[in-house]
mmCIF file of C-alpha atoms in Angstrom:
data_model
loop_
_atom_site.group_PDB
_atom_site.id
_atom_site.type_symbol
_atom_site.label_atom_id
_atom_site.label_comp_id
_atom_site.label_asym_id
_atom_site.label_seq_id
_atom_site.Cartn_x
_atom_site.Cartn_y
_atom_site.Cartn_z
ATOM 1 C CA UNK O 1 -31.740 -26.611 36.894
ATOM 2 C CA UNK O 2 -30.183 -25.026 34.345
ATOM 3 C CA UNK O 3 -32.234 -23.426 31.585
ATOM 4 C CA UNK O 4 -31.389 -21.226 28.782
ATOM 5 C CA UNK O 5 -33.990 -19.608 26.610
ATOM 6 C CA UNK O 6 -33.121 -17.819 23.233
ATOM 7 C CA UNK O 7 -34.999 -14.804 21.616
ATOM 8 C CA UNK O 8 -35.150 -12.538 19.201
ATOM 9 C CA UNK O 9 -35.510 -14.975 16.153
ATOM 10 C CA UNK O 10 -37.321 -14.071 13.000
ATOM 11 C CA UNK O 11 -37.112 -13.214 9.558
ATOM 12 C CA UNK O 12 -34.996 -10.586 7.866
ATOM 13 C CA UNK O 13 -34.252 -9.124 4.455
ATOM 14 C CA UNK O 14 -31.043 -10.025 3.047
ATOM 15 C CA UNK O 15 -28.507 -7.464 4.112
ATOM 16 C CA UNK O 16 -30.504 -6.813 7.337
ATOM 17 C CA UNK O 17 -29.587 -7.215 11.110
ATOM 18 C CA UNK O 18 -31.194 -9.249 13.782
ATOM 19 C CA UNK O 19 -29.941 -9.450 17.754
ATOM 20 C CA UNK O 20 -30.520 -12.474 19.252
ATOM 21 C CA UNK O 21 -30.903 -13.054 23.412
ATOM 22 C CA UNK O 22 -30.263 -16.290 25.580
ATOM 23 C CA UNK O 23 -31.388 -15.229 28.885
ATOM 24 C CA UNK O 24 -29.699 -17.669 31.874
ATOM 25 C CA UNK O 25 -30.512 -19.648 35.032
ATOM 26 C CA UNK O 26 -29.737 -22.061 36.947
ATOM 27 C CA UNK O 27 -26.370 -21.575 37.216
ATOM 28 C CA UNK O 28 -23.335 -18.835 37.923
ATOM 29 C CA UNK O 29 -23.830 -17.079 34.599
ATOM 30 C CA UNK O 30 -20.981 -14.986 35.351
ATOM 31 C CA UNK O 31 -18.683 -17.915 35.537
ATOM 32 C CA UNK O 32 -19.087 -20.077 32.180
ATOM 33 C CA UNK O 33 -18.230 -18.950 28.863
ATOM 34 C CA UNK O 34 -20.925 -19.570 26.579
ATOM 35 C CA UNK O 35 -21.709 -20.304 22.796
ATOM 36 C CA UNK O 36 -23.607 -19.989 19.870
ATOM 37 C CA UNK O 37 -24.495 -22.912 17.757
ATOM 38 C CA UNK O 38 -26.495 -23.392 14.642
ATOM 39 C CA UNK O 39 -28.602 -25.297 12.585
ATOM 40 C CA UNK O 40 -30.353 -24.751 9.014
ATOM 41 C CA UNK O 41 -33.170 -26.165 7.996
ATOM 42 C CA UNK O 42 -32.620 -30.191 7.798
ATOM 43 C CA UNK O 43 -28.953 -30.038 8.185
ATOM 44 C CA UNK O 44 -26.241 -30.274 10.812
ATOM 45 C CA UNK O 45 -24.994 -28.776 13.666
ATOM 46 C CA UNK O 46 -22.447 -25.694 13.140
ATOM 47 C CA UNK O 47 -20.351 -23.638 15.729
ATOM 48 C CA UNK O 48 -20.526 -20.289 15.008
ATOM 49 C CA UNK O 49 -18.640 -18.740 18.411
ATOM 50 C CA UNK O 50 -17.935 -18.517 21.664
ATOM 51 C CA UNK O 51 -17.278 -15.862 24.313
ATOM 52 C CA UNK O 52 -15.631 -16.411 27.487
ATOM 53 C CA UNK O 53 -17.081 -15.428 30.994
ATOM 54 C CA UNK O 54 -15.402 -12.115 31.185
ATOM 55 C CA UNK O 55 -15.950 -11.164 27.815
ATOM 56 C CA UNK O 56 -12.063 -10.807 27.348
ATOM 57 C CA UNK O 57 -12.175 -13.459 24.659
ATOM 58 C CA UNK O 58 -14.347 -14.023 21.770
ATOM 59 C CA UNK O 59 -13.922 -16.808 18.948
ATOM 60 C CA UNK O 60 -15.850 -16.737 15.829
ATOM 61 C CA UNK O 61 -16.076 -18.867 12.840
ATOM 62 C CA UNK O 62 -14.784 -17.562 10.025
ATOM 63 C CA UNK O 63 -17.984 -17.091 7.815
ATOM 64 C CA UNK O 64 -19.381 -14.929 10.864
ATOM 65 C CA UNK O 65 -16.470 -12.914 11.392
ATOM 66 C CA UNK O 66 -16.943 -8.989 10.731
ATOM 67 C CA UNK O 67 -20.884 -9.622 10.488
ATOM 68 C CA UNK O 68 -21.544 -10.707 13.818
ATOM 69 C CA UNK O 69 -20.470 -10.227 17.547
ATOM 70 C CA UNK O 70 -21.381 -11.708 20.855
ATOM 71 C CA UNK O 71 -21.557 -10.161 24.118
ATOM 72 C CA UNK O 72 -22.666 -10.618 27.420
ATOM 73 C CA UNK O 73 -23.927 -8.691 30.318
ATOM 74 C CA UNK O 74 -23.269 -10.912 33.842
ATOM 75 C CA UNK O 75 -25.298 -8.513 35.598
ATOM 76 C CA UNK O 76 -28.686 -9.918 33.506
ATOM 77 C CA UNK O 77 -27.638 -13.189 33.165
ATOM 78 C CA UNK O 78 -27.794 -12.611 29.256
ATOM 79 C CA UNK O 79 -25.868 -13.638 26.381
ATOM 80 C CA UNK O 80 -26.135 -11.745 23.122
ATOM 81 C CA UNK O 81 -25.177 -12.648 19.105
ATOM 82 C CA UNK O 82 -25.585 -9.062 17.001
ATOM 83 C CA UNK O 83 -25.890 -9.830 13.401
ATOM 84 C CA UNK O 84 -25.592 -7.585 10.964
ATOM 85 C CA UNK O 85 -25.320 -8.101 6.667
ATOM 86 C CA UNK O 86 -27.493 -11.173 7.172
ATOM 87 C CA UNK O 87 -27.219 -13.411 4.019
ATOM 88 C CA UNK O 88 -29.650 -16.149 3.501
ATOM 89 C CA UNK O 89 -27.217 -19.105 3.617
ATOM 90 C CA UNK O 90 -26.923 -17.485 7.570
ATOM 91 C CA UNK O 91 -30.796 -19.015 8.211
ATOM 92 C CA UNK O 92 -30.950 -21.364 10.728
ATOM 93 C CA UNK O 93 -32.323 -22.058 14.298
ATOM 94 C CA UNK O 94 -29.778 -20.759 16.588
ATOM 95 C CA UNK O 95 -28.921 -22.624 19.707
ATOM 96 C CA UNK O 96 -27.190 -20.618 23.230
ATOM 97 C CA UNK O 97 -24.882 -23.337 24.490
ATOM 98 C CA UNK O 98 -23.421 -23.204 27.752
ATOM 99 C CA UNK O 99 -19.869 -23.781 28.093
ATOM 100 C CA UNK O 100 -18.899 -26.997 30.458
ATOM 101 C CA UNK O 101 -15.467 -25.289 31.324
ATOM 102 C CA UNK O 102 -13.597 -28.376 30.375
ATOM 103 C CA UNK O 103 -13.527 -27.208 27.202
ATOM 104 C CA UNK O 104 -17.095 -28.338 25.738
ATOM 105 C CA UNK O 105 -20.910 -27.172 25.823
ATOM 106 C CA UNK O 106 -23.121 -28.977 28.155
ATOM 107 C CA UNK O 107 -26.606 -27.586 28.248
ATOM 108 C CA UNK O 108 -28.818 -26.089 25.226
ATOM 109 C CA UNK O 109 -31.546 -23.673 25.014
ATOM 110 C CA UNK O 110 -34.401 -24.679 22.442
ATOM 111 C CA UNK O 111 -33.225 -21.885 19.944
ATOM 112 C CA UNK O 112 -34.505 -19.227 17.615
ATOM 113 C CA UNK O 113 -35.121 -19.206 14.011
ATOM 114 C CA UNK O 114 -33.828 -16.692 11.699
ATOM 115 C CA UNK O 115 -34.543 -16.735 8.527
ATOM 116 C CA UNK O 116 -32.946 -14.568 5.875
ATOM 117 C CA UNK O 117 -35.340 -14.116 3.001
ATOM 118 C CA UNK O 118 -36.415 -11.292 0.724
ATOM 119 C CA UNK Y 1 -10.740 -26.509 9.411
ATOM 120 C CA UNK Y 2 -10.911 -29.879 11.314
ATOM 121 C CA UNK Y 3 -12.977 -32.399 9.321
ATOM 122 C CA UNK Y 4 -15.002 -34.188 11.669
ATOM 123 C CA UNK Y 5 -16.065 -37.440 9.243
ATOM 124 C CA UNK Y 6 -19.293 -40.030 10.525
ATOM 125 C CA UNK Y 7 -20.077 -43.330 9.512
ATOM 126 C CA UNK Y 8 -22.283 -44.269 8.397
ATOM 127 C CA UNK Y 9 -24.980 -41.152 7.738
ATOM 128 C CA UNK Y 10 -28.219 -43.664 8.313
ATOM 129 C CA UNK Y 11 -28.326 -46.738 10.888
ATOM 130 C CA UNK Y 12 -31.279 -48.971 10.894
ATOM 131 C CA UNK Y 13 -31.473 -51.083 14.198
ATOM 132 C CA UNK Y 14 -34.034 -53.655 15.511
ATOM 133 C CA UNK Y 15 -34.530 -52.543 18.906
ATOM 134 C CA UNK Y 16 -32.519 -54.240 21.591
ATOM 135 C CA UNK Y 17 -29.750 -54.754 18.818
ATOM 136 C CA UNK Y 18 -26.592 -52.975 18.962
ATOM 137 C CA UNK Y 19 -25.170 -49.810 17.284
ATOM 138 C CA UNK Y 20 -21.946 -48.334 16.416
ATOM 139 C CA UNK Y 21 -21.256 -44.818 15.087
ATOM 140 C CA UNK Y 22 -17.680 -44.527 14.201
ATOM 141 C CA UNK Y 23 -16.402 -40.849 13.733
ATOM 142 C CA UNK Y 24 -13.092 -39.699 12.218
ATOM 143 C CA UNK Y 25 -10.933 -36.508 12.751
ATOM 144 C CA UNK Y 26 -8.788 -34.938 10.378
ATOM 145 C CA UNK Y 27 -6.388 -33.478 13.331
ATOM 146 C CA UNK Y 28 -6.115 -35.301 16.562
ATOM 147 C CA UNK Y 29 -8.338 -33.805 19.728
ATOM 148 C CA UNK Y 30 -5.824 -34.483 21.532
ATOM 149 C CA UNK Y 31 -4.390 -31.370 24.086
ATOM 150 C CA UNK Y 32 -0.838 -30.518 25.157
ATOM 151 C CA UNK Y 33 -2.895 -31.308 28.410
ATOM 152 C CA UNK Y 34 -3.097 -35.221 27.874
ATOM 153 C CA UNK Y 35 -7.081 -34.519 27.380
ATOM 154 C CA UNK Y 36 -9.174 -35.558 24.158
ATOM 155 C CA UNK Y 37 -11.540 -33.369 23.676
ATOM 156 C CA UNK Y 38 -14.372 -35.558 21.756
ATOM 157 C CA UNK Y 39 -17.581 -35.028 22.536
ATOM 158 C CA UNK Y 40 -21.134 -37.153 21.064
ATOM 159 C CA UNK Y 41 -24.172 -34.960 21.013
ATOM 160 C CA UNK Y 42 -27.865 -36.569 20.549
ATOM 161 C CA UNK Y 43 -30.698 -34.815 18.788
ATOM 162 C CA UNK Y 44 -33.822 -36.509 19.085
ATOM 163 C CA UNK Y 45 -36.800 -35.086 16.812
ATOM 164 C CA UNK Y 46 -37.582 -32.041 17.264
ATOM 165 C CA UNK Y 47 -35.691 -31.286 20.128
ATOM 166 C CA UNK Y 48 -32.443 -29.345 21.231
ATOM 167 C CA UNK Y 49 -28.933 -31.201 21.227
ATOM 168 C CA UNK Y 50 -27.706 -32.920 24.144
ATOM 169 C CA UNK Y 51 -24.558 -33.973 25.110
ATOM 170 C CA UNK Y 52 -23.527 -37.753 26.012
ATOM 171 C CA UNK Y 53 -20.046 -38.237 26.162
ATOM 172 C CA UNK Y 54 -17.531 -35.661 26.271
ATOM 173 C CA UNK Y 55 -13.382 -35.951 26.658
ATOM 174 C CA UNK Y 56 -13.852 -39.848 23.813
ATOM 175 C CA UNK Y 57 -15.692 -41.604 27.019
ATOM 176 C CA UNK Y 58 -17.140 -39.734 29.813
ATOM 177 C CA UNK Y 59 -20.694 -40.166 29.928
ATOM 178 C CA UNK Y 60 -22.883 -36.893 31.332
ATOM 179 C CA UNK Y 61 -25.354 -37.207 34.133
ATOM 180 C CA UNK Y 62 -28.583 -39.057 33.689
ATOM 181 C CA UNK Y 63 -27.286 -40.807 30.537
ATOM 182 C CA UNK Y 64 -28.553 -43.977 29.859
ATOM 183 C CA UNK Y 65 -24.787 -46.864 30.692
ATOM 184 C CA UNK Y 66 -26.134 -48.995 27.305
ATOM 185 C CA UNK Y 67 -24.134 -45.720 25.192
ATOM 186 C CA UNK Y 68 -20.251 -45.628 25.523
ATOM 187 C CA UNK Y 69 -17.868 -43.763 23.757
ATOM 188 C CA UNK Y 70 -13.998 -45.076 22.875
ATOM 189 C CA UNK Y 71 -11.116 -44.188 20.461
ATOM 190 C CA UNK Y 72 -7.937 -42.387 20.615
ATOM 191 C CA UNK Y 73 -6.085 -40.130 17.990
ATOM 192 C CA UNK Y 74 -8.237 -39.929 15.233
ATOM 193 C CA UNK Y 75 -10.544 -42.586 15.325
ATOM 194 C CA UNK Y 76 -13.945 -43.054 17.960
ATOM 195 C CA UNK Y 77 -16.669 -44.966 18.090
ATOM 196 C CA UNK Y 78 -19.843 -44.361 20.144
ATOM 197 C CA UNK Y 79 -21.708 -47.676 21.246
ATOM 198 C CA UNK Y 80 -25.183 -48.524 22.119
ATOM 199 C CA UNK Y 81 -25.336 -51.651 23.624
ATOM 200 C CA UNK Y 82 -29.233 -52.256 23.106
ATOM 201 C CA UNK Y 83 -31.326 -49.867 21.285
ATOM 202 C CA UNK Y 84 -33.964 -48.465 22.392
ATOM 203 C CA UNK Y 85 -36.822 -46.783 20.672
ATOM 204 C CA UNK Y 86 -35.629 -43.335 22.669
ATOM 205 C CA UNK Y 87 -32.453 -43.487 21.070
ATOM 206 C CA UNK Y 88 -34.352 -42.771 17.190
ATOM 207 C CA UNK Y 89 -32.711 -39.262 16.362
ATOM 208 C CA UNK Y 90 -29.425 -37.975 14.754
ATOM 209 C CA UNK Y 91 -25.987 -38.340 16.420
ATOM 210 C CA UNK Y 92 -23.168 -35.815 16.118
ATOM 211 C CA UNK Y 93 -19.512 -36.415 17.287
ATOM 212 C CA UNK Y 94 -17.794 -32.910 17.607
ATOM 213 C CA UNK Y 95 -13.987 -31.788 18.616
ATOM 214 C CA UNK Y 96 -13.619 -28.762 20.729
ATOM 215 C CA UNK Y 97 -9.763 -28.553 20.739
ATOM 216 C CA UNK Y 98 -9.487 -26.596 17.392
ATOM 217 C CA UNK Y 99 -11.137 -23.450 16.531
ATOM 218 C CA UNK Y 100 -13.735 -23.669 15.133
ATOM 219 C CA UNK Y 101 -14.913 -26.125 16.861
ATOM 220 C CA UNK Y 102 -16.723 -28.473 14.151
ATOM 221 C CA UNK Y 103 -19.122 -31.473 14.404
ATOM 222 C CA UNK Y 104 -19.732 -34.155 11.965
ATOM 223 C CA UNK Y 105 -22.412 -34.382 9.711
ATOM 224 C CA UNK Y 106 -24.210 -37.032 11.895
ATOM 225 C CA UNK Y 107 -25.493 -39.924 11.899
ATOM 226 C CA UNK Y 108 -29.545 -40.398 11.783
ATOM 227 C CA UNK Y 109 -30.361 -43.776 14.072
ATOM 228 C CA UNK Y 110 -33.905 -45.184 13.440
ATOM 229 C CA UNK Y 111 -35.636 -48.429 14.066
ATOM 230 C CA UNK Y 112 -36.370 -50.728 11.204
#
């Protein structure tokens, strides 16, 4: 079955940078693009971007742009989000989405919690 | 951005009652490919998304045939036919045509 399982969470000075790690199984990792999604504390769901399965093409949400990047290595079955100039409206659990192909995310991990706090 | 817009943000139901969750878009999901790419996402407390219905009304694997999505341009609706006390939790309609993809603010479902 498919499970994803996000790492790397914690808490971080303003300004500071954090990497976060979904490791993958359960499925041909190599095959799906996959996502990052997230949440702050007691409020919705928000897409921050997406990476396809040969790492040839990235989407990010605006906010994110410049300050973070995602990456992959197919090898490890691992998907990456590098964050860097944290700001505290950026605190939120952050969710590893697998991509469903036709063009939505089907499975979750439980996510990580960053918090951006000085 | 597209505006994904819920209604309404809190549903009380008495269990085996219906619901409706009607979401708006502020551009149509709709692809040059004939596909609508609406999807409903359920977060029950404390847990991770899931997904429900993706492309308005195709319902995922091992999900329960009481929910049911519908709509076309603009406007959709997700449907539970009879609540149950499994469905308390927040729903989220989301497009995933446009970048970014965006999700509504959701809708929190509980049992009065």
């Amino acid at each position: 079955q498919v499970q994803l399982v996000e790492s790397g969470g914690g808490e971080v000075q303003p300004g500071g940078s954090l990497r976060l790690s979904c490791a993958a199984s359960g499925f041909s990792f190599g095959v799906y693009p996959m996502h990052w999604v997230r949440q702050a504390p007691g409020k919705g769901l928000e897409w921050v971007a997406r990476l396809s399965h040969d790492a040839t093409s990235v989407q990010y949400l605006d906010s994110v742009r410049g300050r973070f990047t995602v990456s992959r290595d197919n090898s490890k079955n691992t998907f990456y989000l590098q964050m860097k100039s944290l700001r505290p409206d950026d605190t939120a659990v952050y969710y590893c989405a697998k991509d469903s192909i036709n063009w939505s995310v089907d499975f979750w991990g439980q996510g990580t919690l960053v918090t951006v706090s000085s | 951005d597209v505006v994904m817009t819920q209604s309404p943000l809190s549903l009380p139901v008495t269990l085996g009652q219906p619901a409706s969750i009607s979401c708006r878009s502020s551009q149509s999901p709709v692809s040059t490919d004939g596909n609508t790419y609406l999807n409903w996402f359920q977060q029950r407390p404390g847990q991770s998304p899931r997904r429900l219905i993706y492309e308005v009304s195709r319902r995922d694997s091992g999900v329960p045939d009481r929910f049911s999505g519908s709509g076309s341009g603009t406007d959709f609706t997700l449907k539970i036919s009879r609540v149950e006390a499994e469905d308390v939790g927040v729903y989220y309609c989301m497009q995933s045509l446009h970048w970014p993809w965006t999700f509504g603010q959701g809708t929190r479902v509980e049992i009065k």
